[in-house]
Amino acid sequence: MTNTPPSCDIFCVVVDNYGDAGVCWRLARQLASEHGWRVRLWIDDLAPLLRLAPDYATGPVEVRSWSKPWPSHWPASDTTDIVIEAFACEPPLPYVEAMAARAHAPVWLNLEYLSAEHWVAGCHGMASPHPRLPLVKHFFFPGFAPPTGGLLREQNYDARRQAFDGPAFRRELGLPPKLPDELTISLFSYENPALPELQHAWSNASRPIRLLWPGSSETACTIGTLSVHPLPFLPQVRYDELLWACDLNFVRGEDSFVRAQWAGKPFVWQTYPQSGNAHLTKLDAFLAIHPAGAQLKAFWHAWNGQGTPDWTAFSAALPGLAEPMQLWASMLAARPDLAGQLVQFCIQRLK
Ligand code: TRH
């Protein structure tokens, strides 16, 4: 290989919501800005990306609309050294055939979903030869512990966090200054039958609760001790700031779940609902590896449809969660990040 930076195509199908676009954009941006790769992101729906990164067109990633149908012939010269398909979305067949026509086959990765389940470590890096073409696809699994692919975390994360000005952030969002005994909560969840019960508890709490609710269409209101503040859906970088500004974050899916862990604040995770209650297996696998898993379990289970959330018990446990949450964040941050590991994985295979 020459010294030219590697080229990389990332393929992303937006199945629903924001997670597919959110993960792909985060990875694409890191590969381009931190590792100098020439990255194109092929995405079949630009709408979520526009909300996550309204300035996506300014670089450093070249975003391309993955229009369907794809042209029936694709030149090998317009494929890249590395091809990443997100969540097994499969690049278009003419593109795959063009990959096989290159002098050197690209490194082809399937970036998988995040899970703390045991089997992930055994599957990370596994090779899957193409049944017909001279190509090999490797499974790249994010994860919490070696030997998985790690988690997405930008190199400038700590610097951004240190520069964060909480009071200014609140002013910019039109929020009042934080009351001395206020508990500030952010809420990002799927439809959740436990929410009305929880809101009722928050409105009869022992301290003021300010609920910051991005992307909500509710109207602002105050009921007893609860003040509800709907916020616009924030760009991805600002969403980190929201997590930093809160004492407790309700997150969901995959990417906001990871961001809440980097924030090092107590959080509550709603898993992406899956058939056969597979999401509960995912939930328990994470609780089993988290240092505060035992204290979180009852409330997290209730938030995921298994029982009624006991706010009084959970809020009493909150002060004791601060330390294990920070410990967990520092432990994870000390491990190699996903983009860095992915780069190493590819470099070893690029001849
Ligand atoms: O949106 P999600 O539910 O995404 C998904 C999808 O359901 C997807 O199909 C599934 O594969 C995946 O979960 C596991 O939740 P997630 O993953 O947390 O993604 C949300 C993204 O939106 C994340 O990048 C954070 C970002 N975000 C903002 O940028 N601004 C905001 O205001 C909010 C609330 C979120």
CSV table of C-alpha atoms and ligand atoms in Angstrom, one decimal:
chain,number,residue,atom,x,y,z
A,1,MET,CA,0.0,0.0,0.0
A,2,THR,CA,1.1,3.6,-0.6
A,3,ASN,CA,1.0,6.3,2.0
A,4,THR,CA,-2.3,7.6,0.7
A,5,PRO,CA,-4.9,7.4,3.5
A,6,PRO,CA,-7.2,4.5,3.1
A,7,SER,CA,-10.6,5.0,1.5
A,8,CYS,CA,-13.7,3.7,3.1
A,9,ASP,CA,-17.3,3.3,2.2
A,10,ILE,CA,-19.9,2.9,5.0
A,11,PHE,CA,-23.3,1.6,4.1
A,12,CYS,CA,-26.3,2.4,6.3
A,13,VAL,CA,-29.9,1.5,6.1
A,14,VAL,CA,-32.2,3.4,8.4
A,15,VAL,CA,-34.4,0.8,9.8
A,16,ASP,CA,-36.2,3.2,12.2
A,17,ASN,CA,-35.5,6.0,14.7
A,18,TYR,CA,-32.0,7.5,15.0
A,19,GLY,CA,-29.6,4.8,16.1
A,20,ASP,CA,-28.6,3.4,12.7
A,21,ALA,CA,-27.8,6.9,11.3
A,22,GLY,CA,-26.4,8.0,14.7
A,23,VAL,CA,-23.9,5.2,15.0
A,24,CYS,CA,-22.8,5.3,11.4
A,25,TRP,CA,-22.3,9.1,11.4
A,26,ARG,CA,-20.3,8.9,14.7
A,27,LEU,CA,-18.0,6.3,13.3
A,28,ALA,CA,-17.7,7.9,9.8
A,29,ARG,CA,-16.7,11.3,11.4
A,30,GLN,CA,-14.1,9.7,13.7
A,31,LEU,CA,-12.5,7.7,10.9
A,32,ALA,CA,-12.2,10.8,8.8
A,33,SER,CA,-11.3,13.4,11.4
A,34,GLU,CA,-9.2,11.3,13.8
A,35,HIS,CA,-7.6,8.8,11.4
A,36,GLY,CA,-7.5,10.8,8.2
A,37,TRP,CA,-9.5,8.2,6.2
A,38,ARG,CA,-11.3,9.3,3.1
A,39,VAL,CA,-14.9,8.3,4.1
A,40,ARG,CA,-18.1,8.1,2.1
A,41,LEU,CA,-21.3,7.4,4.0
A,42,TRP,CA,-24.0,5.8,1.9
A,43,ILE,CA,-27.3,6.3,3.7
A,44,ASP,CA,-30.8,5.4,2.4
A,45,ASP,CA,-32.6,8.1,4.4
A,46,LEU,CA,-31.1,11.5,5.0
A,47,ALA,CA,-33.8,12.8,7.3
A,48,PRO,CA,-32.4,11.4,10.6
A,49,LEU,CA,-28.9,12.5,9.7
A,50,LEU,CA,-30.1,16.0,9.1
A,51,ARG,CA,-31.5,16.1,12.7
A,52,LEU,CA,-28.4,14.5,14.2
A,53,ALA,CA,-25.9,16.5,12.3
A,54,PRO,CA,-27.5,19.5,10.6
A,55,ASP,CA,-24.1,20.5,9.3
A,56,TYR,CA,-23.2,17.1,7.9
A,57,ALA,CA,-22.6,18.5,4.4
A,58,THR,CA,-19.7,20.6,5.6
A,59,GLY,CA,-17.4,17.5,6.1
A,60,PRO,CA,-15.2,15.7,6.9
A,61,VAL,CA,-17.4,12.9,5.6
A,62,GLU,CA,-18.8,12.7,2.1
A,63,VAL,CA,-22.4,11.8,2.5
A,64,ARG,CA,-24.1,10.1,-0.4
A,65,SER,CA,-27.7,9.2,-0.8
A,66,TRP,CA,-28.1,5.4,-1.2
A,67,SER,CA,-30.8,5.5,-3.8
A,68,LYS,CA,-32.6,2.3,-4.7
A,69,PRO,CA,-32.4,0.7,-7.1
A,70,TRP,CA,-28.6,0.9,-7.3
A,71,PRO,CA,-27.1,1.1,-10.8
A,72,SER,CA,-26.9,-2.4,-12.3
A,73,HIS,CA,-23.2,-2.0,-13.0
A,74,TRP,CA,-20.6,-0.4,-10.7
A,75,PRO,CA,-16.9,0.1,-11.6
A,76,ALA,CA,-14.3,-1.5,-9.4
A,77,SER,CA,-12.4,1.8,-9.5
A,78,ASP,CA,-15.3,3.4,-7.5
A,79,THR,CA,-15.0,1.0,-4.6
A,80,THR,CA,-12.9,1.6,-1.5
A,81,ASP,CA,-10.0,-0.1,0.4
A,82,ILE,CA,-12.4,-0.7,3.3
A,83,VAL,CA,-16.1,-1.4,3.1
A,84,ILE,CA,-18.3,-1.3,6.3
A,85,GLU,CA,-21.8,-2.4,6.2
A,86,ALA,CA,-23.7,-1.4,9.3
A,87,PHE,CA,-25.9,-3.9,11.1
A,88,ALA,CA,-25.8,-6.4,8.3
A,89,CYS,CA,-27.4,-4.1,5.8
A,90,GLU,CA,-25.6,-5.7,2.8
A,91,PRO,CA,-24.2,-3.3,0.2
A,92,PRO,CA,-25.9,-3.5,-3.3
A,93,LEU,CA,-24.9,-6.6,-5.3
A,94,PRO,CA,-23.3,-4.7,-8.2
A,95,TYR,CA,-21.1,-2.9,-5.7
A,96,VAL,CA,-20.1,-6.2,-4.1
A,97,GLU,CA,-19.3,-7.6,-7.5
A,98,ALA,CA,-17.1,-4.5,-8.1
A,99,MET,CA,-15.4,-5.2,-4.8
A,100,ALA,CA,-14.4,-8.6,-6.1
A,101,ALA,CA,-13.1,-7.2,-9.3
A,102,ARG,CA,-10.5,-5.1,-7.5
A,103,ALA,CA,-6.8,-6.1,-7.8
A,104,HIS,CA,-6.8,-6.3,-3.9
A,105,ALA,CA,-10.1,-7.3,-2.3
A,106,PRO,CA,-11.3,-4.6,0.2
A,107,VAL,CA,-11.4,-5.3,3.9
A,108,TRP,CA,-15.1,-5.9,4.4
A,109,LEU,CA,-16.7,-5.5,7.8
A,110,ASN,CA,-20.1,-6.0,9.2
A,111,LEU,CA,-20.4,-3.6,12.2
A,112,GLU,CA,-22.8,-5.3,14.5
A,113,TYR,CA,-25.1,-4.2,17.3
A,114,LEU,CA,-23.9,-3.6,20.8
A,115,SER,CA,-24.5,-6.2,23.5
A,116,ALA,CA,-22.9,-7.2,26.7
A,117,GLU,CA,-23.8,-10.9,26.2
A,118,HIS,CA,-21.0,-13.4,26.6
A,119,TRP,CA,-21.1,-14.9,23.1
A,120,VAL,CA,-20.1,-11.5,21.6
A,121,ALA,CA,-16.5,-11.9,22.5
A,122,GLY,CA,-16.3,-15.2,20.7
A,123,CYS,CA,-17.9,-13.8,17.5
A,124,HIS,CA,-15.9,-10.6,17.3
A,125,GLY,CA,-13.5,-10.7,14.3
A,126,MET,CA,-15.0,-13.9,12.8
A,127,ALA,CA,-14.6,-14.3,9.1
A,128,SER,CA,-17.4,-15.2,6.7
A,129,PRO,CA,-16.2,-16.1,3.2
A,130,HIS,CA,-18.5,-15.1,0.4
A,131,PRO,CA,-20.3,-18.1,-1.1
A,132,ARG,CA,-19.5,-17.2,-4.7
A,133,LEU,CA,-17.0,-14.3,-4.9
A,134,PRO,CA,-13.4,-14.1,-3.7
A,135,LEU,CA,-14.3,-11.9,-0.7
A,136,VAL,CA,-14.3,-12.3,3.0
A,137,LYS,CA,-16.5,-10.4,5.4
A,138,HIS,CA,-15.5,-10.0,9.0
A,139,PHE,CA,-17.9,-9.5,11.9
A,140,PHE,CA,-16.9,-6.5,14.0
A,141,PHE,CA,-18.7,-6.4,17.4
A,142,PRO,CA,-18.8,-3.4,19.7
A,143,GLY,CA,-18.5,-4.4,23.3
A,144,PHE,CA,-17.6,-3.5,26.8
A,145,ALA,CA,-14.6,-5.7,27.4
A,146,PRO,CA,-11.7,-7.2,25.4
A,147,PRO,CA,-11.6,-9.0,23.1
A,148,THR,CA,-14.6,-7.1,21.6
A,149,GLY,CA,-14.3,-4.1,19.3
A,150,GLY,CA,-14.9,-1.5,22.1
A,151,LEU,CA,-17.2,1.5,22.1
A,152,LEU,CA,-17.3,4.7,20.1
A,153,ARG,CA,-15.7,7.5,22.0
A,154,GLU,CA,-14.2,10.6,20.3
A,155,GLN,CA,-10.6,11.6,21.2
A,156,ASN,CA,-11.8,15.1,22.1
A,157,TYR,CA,-14.6,13.9,24.4
A,158,ASP,CA,-12.8,14.9,27.7
A,159,ALA,CA,-11.7,18.3,26.4
A,160,ARG,CA,-15.3,19.0,25.3
A,161,ARG,CA,-16.6,18.0,28.7
A,162,GLN,CA,-14.1,20.1,30.5
A,163,ALA,CA,-15.0,23.2,28.4
A,164,PHE,CA,-18.7,22.6,29.0
A,165,ASP,CA,-20.5,25.5,30.7
A,166,GLY,CA,-23.7,24.2,32.4
A,167,PRO,CA,-25.3,27.5,33.3
A,168,ALA,CA,-24.7,28.8,29.7
A,169,PHE,CA,-26.2,25.7,28.3
A,170,ARG,CA,-29.4,26.1,30.3
A,171,ARG,CA,-29.6,29.8,29.3
A,172,GLU,CA,-29.3,28.9,25.6
A,173,LEU,CA,-32.1,26.4,25.9
A,174,GLY,CA,-34.3,28.9,27.7
A,175,LEU,CA,-34.2,27.0,31.0
A,176,PRO,CA,-34.1,28.8,34.4
A,177,PRO,CA,-30.9,28.5,36.6
A,178,LYS,CA,-30.7,25.2,38.5
A,179,LEU,CA,-32.4,25.4,42.0
A,180,PRO,CA,-30.1,24.3,44.8
A,181,ASP,CA,-32.0,21.1,45.5
A,182,GLU,CA,-33.3,20.5,41.9
A,183,LEU,CA,-33.0,17.0,40.3
A,184,THR,CA,-32.5,17.6,36.6
A,185,ILE,CA,-33.6,14.6,34.5
A,186,SER,CA,-33.4,14.1,30.7
A,187,LEU,CA,-35.8,11.7,29.1
A,188,PHE,CA,-35.3,9.8,25.8
A,189,SER,CA,-37.4,6.7,25.6
A,190,TYR,CA,-39.7,4.6,23.5
A,191,GLU,CA,-43.4,4.5,24.2
A,192,ASN,CA,-43.4,3.4,27.8
A,193,PRO,CA,-46.5,2.4,29.8
A,194,ALA,CA,-44.5,3.1,33.1
A,195,LEU,CA,-44.1,6.8,32.3
A,196,PRO,CA,-47.5,8.2,33.6
A,197,GLU,CA,-46.8,6.4,36.9
A,198,LEU,CA,-43.4,7.9,37.1
A,199,GLN,CA,-44.5,11.4,36.2
A,200,HIS,CA,-47.1,11.1,39.0
A,201,ALA,CA,-44.3,10.2,41.5
A,202,TRP,CA,-42.1,13.1,40.2
A,203,SER,CA,-45.0,15.5,40.7
A,204,ASN,CA,-45.2,14.4,44.4
A,205,ALA,CA,-41.5,14.2,45.1
A,206,SER,CA,-39.5,15.4,48.1
A,207,ARG,CA,-37.5,17.9,45.9
A,208,PRO,CA,-38.1,19.9,42.7
A,209,ILE,CA,-37.7,17.8,39.5
A,210,ARG,CA,-37.0,19.4,36.2
A,211,LEU,CA,-37.6,17.1,33.3
A,212,LEU,CA,-35.8,18.0,30.0
A,213,TRP,CA,-37.5,16.1,27.2
A,214,PRO,CA,-35.8,16.4,23.8
A,215,GLY,CA,-37.9,15.7,20.7
A,216,SER,CA,-41.1,15.8,22.7
A,217,SER,CA,-44.3,17.3,21.4
A,218,GLU,CA,-45.7,17.8,24.9
A,219,THR,CA,-46.4,21.3,26.2
A,220,ALA,CA,-44.3,22.8,29.0
A,221,CYS,CA,-46.1,22.5,32.3
A,222,THR,CA,-45.6,22.4,36.1
A,223,ILE,CA,-47.5,19.8,38.2
A,224,GLY,CA,-46.6,19.8,41.9
A,225,THR,CA,-42.8,19.3,42.2
A,226,LEU,CA,-42.4,18.4,38.5
A,227,SER,CA,-41.6,21.0,35.8
A,228,VAL,CA,-41.7,19.5,32.3
A,229,HIS,CA,-39.6,21.2,29.6
A,230,PRO,CA,-40.0,19.9,26.1
A,231,LEU,CA,-36.8,20.6,24.1
A,232,PRO,CA,-36.1,20.4,20.4
A,233,PHE,CA,-34.3,17.3,19.2
A,234,LEU,CA,-30.7,18.4,19.7
A,235,PRO,CA,-27.8,17.8,17.3
A,236,GLN,CA,-25.7,14.9,18.4
A,237,VAL,CA,-22.9,17.0,20.0
A,238,ARG,CA,-25.4,19.0,22.0
A,239,TYR,CA,-27.1,15.8,23.2
A,240,ASP,CA,-23.9,15.0,25.0
A,241,GLU,CA,-24.2,18.4,26.7
A,242,LEU,CA,-27.7,17.7,27.8
A,243,LEU,CA,-26.5,14.4,29.5
A,244,TRP,CA,-23.7,16.4,31.2
A,245,ALA,CA,-26.2,19.0,32.4
A,246,CYS,CA,-28.5,16.4,34.1
A,247,ASP,CA,-28.3,14.4,37.3
A,248,LEU,CA,-30.1,11.4,35.9
A,249,ASN,CA,-30.6,10.4,32.2
A,250,PHE,CA,-33.1,8.1,30.7
A,251,VAL,CA,-31.7,6.7,27.5
A,252,ARG,CA,-32.6,4.0,25.0
A,253,GLY,CA,-31.4,1.8,22.1
A,254,GLU,CA,-27.7,1.8,21.6
A,255,ASP,CA,-26.0,5.1,21.0
A,256,SER,CA,-27.7,7.3,23.7
A,257,PHE,CA,-27.1,4.3,26.0
A,258,VAL,CA,-23.3,4.5,25.3
A,259,ARG,CA,-23.3,8.3,25.6
A,260,ALA,CA,-25.0,8.1,29.0
A,261,GLN,CA,-22.2,5.9,30.2
A,262,TRP,CA,-19.5,8.3,29.0
A,263,ALA,CA,-21.4,11.1,30.9
A,264,GLY,CA,-20.7,9.1,34.1
A,265,LYS,CA,-24.0,10.1,35.6
A,266,PRO,CA,-26.7,7.8,36.9
A,267,PHE,CA,-28.9,6.6,34.0
A,268,VAL,CA,-31.8,4.3,33.2
A,269,TRP,CA,-31.8,2.3,30.0
A,270,GLN,CA,-34.8,1.3,27.9
A,271,THR,CA,-33.7,-1.5,25.5
A,272,TYR,CA,-34.9,-1.6,21.9
A,273,PRO,CA,-37.9,-3.9,22.1
A,274,GLN,CA,-37.3,-7.2,20.3
A,275,SER,CA,-39.4,-10.3,19.7
A,276,GLY,CA,-39.2,-13.1,22.2
A,277,ASN,CA,-38.0,-10.7,25.0
A,278,ALA,CA,-34.5,-10.8,23.6
A,279,HIS,CA,-34.1,-7.2,24.8
A,280,LEU,CA,-34.5,-8.4,28.4
A,281,THR,CA,-31.6,-10.8,27.9
A,282,LYS,CA,-29.5,-7.9,26.7
A,283,LEU,CA,-30.6,-5.8,29.6
A,284,ASP,CA,-29.6,-8.4,32.2
A,285,ALA,CA,-26.3,-9.1,30.5
A,286,PHE,CA,-25.4,-5.4,30.9
A,287,LEU,CA,-26.6,-5.3,34.5
A,288,ALA,CA,-24.5,-8.3,35.3
A,289,ILE,CA,-21.3,-6.5,34.2
A,290,HIS,CA,-22.0,-3.1,35.7
A,291,PRO,CA,-20.7,-2.3,39.1
A,292,ALA,CA,-24.1,-0.9,40.2
A,293,GLY,CA,-26.1,-3.6,38.5
A,294,ALA,CA,-27.7,-4.9,41.7
A,295,GLN,CA,-28.9,-1.4,42.7
A,296,LEU,CA,-30.2,-0.6,39.2
A,297,LYS,CA,-32.0,-3.9,38.5
A,298,ALA,CA,-35.5,-3.4,40.0
A,299,PHE,CA,-36.0,0.0,38.5
A,300,TRP,CA,-34.5,-0.8,35.1
A,301,HIS,CA,-36.7,-3.9,34.9
A,302,ALA,CA,-39.8,-1.9,35.7
A,303,TRP,CA,-38.8,0.7,33.1
A,304,ASN,CA,-38.5,-2.2,30.6
A,305,GLY,CA,-42.0,-3.6,31.3
A,306,GLN,CA,-41.2,-5.9,34.2
A,307,GLY,CA,-43.1,-4.4,37.1
A,308,THR,CA,-43.9,-0.9,38.4
A,309,PRO,CA,-41.1,1.6,38.9
A,310,ASP,CA,-40.5,2.5,42.6
A,311,TRP,CA,-39.3,6.0,42.3
A,312,THR,CA,-39.0,6.5,46.1
A,313,ALA,CA,-36.6,3.6,46.4
A,314,PHE,CA,-34.6,4.5,43.3
A,315,SER,CA,-34.2,8.2,44.2
A,316,ALA,CA,-33.0,7.1,47.6
A,317,ALA,CA,-30.3,5.0,45.9
A,318,LEU,CA,-29.2,7.8,43.5
A,319,PRO,CA,-26.5,9.4,45.7
A,320,GLY,CA,-24.8,6.0,46.0
A,321,LEU,CA,-24.8,5.5,42.2
A,322,ALA,CA,-22.6,8.5,41.5
A,323,GLU,CA,-19.3,6.8,42.3
A,324,PRO,CA,-19.9,3.4,40.5
A,325,MET,CA,-21.1,5.3,37.4
A,326,GLN,CA,-17.9,7.4,37.3
A,327,LEU,CA,-15.8,4.4,37.9
A,328,TRP,CA,-17.4,2.5,35.1
A,329,ALA,CA,-16.9,5.4,32.7
A,330,SER,CA,-13.2,5.7,33.6
A,331,MET,CA,-12.7,2.0,33.3
A,332,LEU,CA,-14.3,1.9,29.8
A,333,ALA,CA,-12.5,5.1,28.7
A,334,ALA,CA,-9.2,3.4,29.5
A,335,ARG,CA,-9.9,0.7,26.9
A,336,PRO,CA,-9.1,1.2,23.2
A,337,ASP,CA,-12.1,2.9,21.5
A,338,LEU,CA,-14.0,1.3,18.6
A,339,ALA,CA,-12.8,3.5,15.8
A,340,GLY,CA,-9.2,3.0,16.8
A,341,GLN,CA,-9.6,-0.8,17.1
A,342,LEU,CA,-11.4,-0.9,13.7
A,343,VAL,CA,-8.5,1.0,12.1
A,344,GLN,CA,-6.0,-1.5,13.5
A,345,PHE,CA,-8.1,-4.4,12.4
A,346,CYS,CA,-8.2,-3.1,8.9
A,347,ILE,CA,-4.6,-2.0,8.6
A,348,GLN,CA,-3.5,-5.5,9.6
A,349,ARG,CA,-5.5,-6.8,6.7
A,350,LEU,CA,-4.6,-4.2,4.0
A,351,LYS,CA,-1.7,-5.5,2.0
B,1,TRH,O1,-33.1,6.2,18.1
B,1,TRH,P1,-32.9,4.9,18.8
B,1,TRH,O2,-34.0,4.2,19.3
B,1,TRH,O3,-32.1,4.0,17.8
B,1,TRH,C1,-32.1,2.7,17.6
B,1,TRH,C2,-33.0,2.3,16.5
B,1,TRH,O4,-34.2,1.8,17.0
B,1,TRH,C3,-32.3,1.2,15.7
B,1,TRH,O5,-33.1,0.6,14.8
B,1,TRH,C4,-31.6,0.2,16.6
B,1,TRH,O6,-30.8,-0.4,15.8
B,1,TRH,C5,-30.8,0.9,17.7
B,1,TRH,O7,-31.6,1.8,18.4
B,1,TRH,C6,-30.3,-0.1,18.7
B,1,TRH,O8,-31.8,5.1,20.0
B,1,TRH,P2,-30.2,5.4,20.0
B,1,TRH,O9,-29.5,4.2,19.5
B,1,TRH,O10,-29.9,5.9,21.3
B,1,TRH,O11,-30.0,6.5,18.9
B,1,TRH,C7,-30.4,7.8,19.2
B,1,TRH,C8,-29.5,8.8,18.6
B,1,TRH,O12,-30.0,10.1,18.6
B,1,TRH,C9,-28.1,8.9,19.3
B,1,TRH,O13,-27.1,9.1,18.4
B,1,TRH,C10,-28.3,10.1,20.2
B,1,TRH,C11,-29.1,11.0,19.3
B,1,TRH,N1,-29.9,12.1,19.8
B,1,TRH,C12,-29.6,13.4,19.5
B,1,TRH,O14,-28.6,13.6,18.7
B,1,TRH,N2,-30.3,14.4,19.9
B,1,TRH,C13,-31.4,14.2,20.8
B,1,TRH,O15,-32.0,15.2,21.2
B,1,TRH,C14,-31.7,12.9,21.2
B,1,TRH,C15,-32.8,12.7,22.1
B,1,TRH,C16,-30.9,11.9,20.7
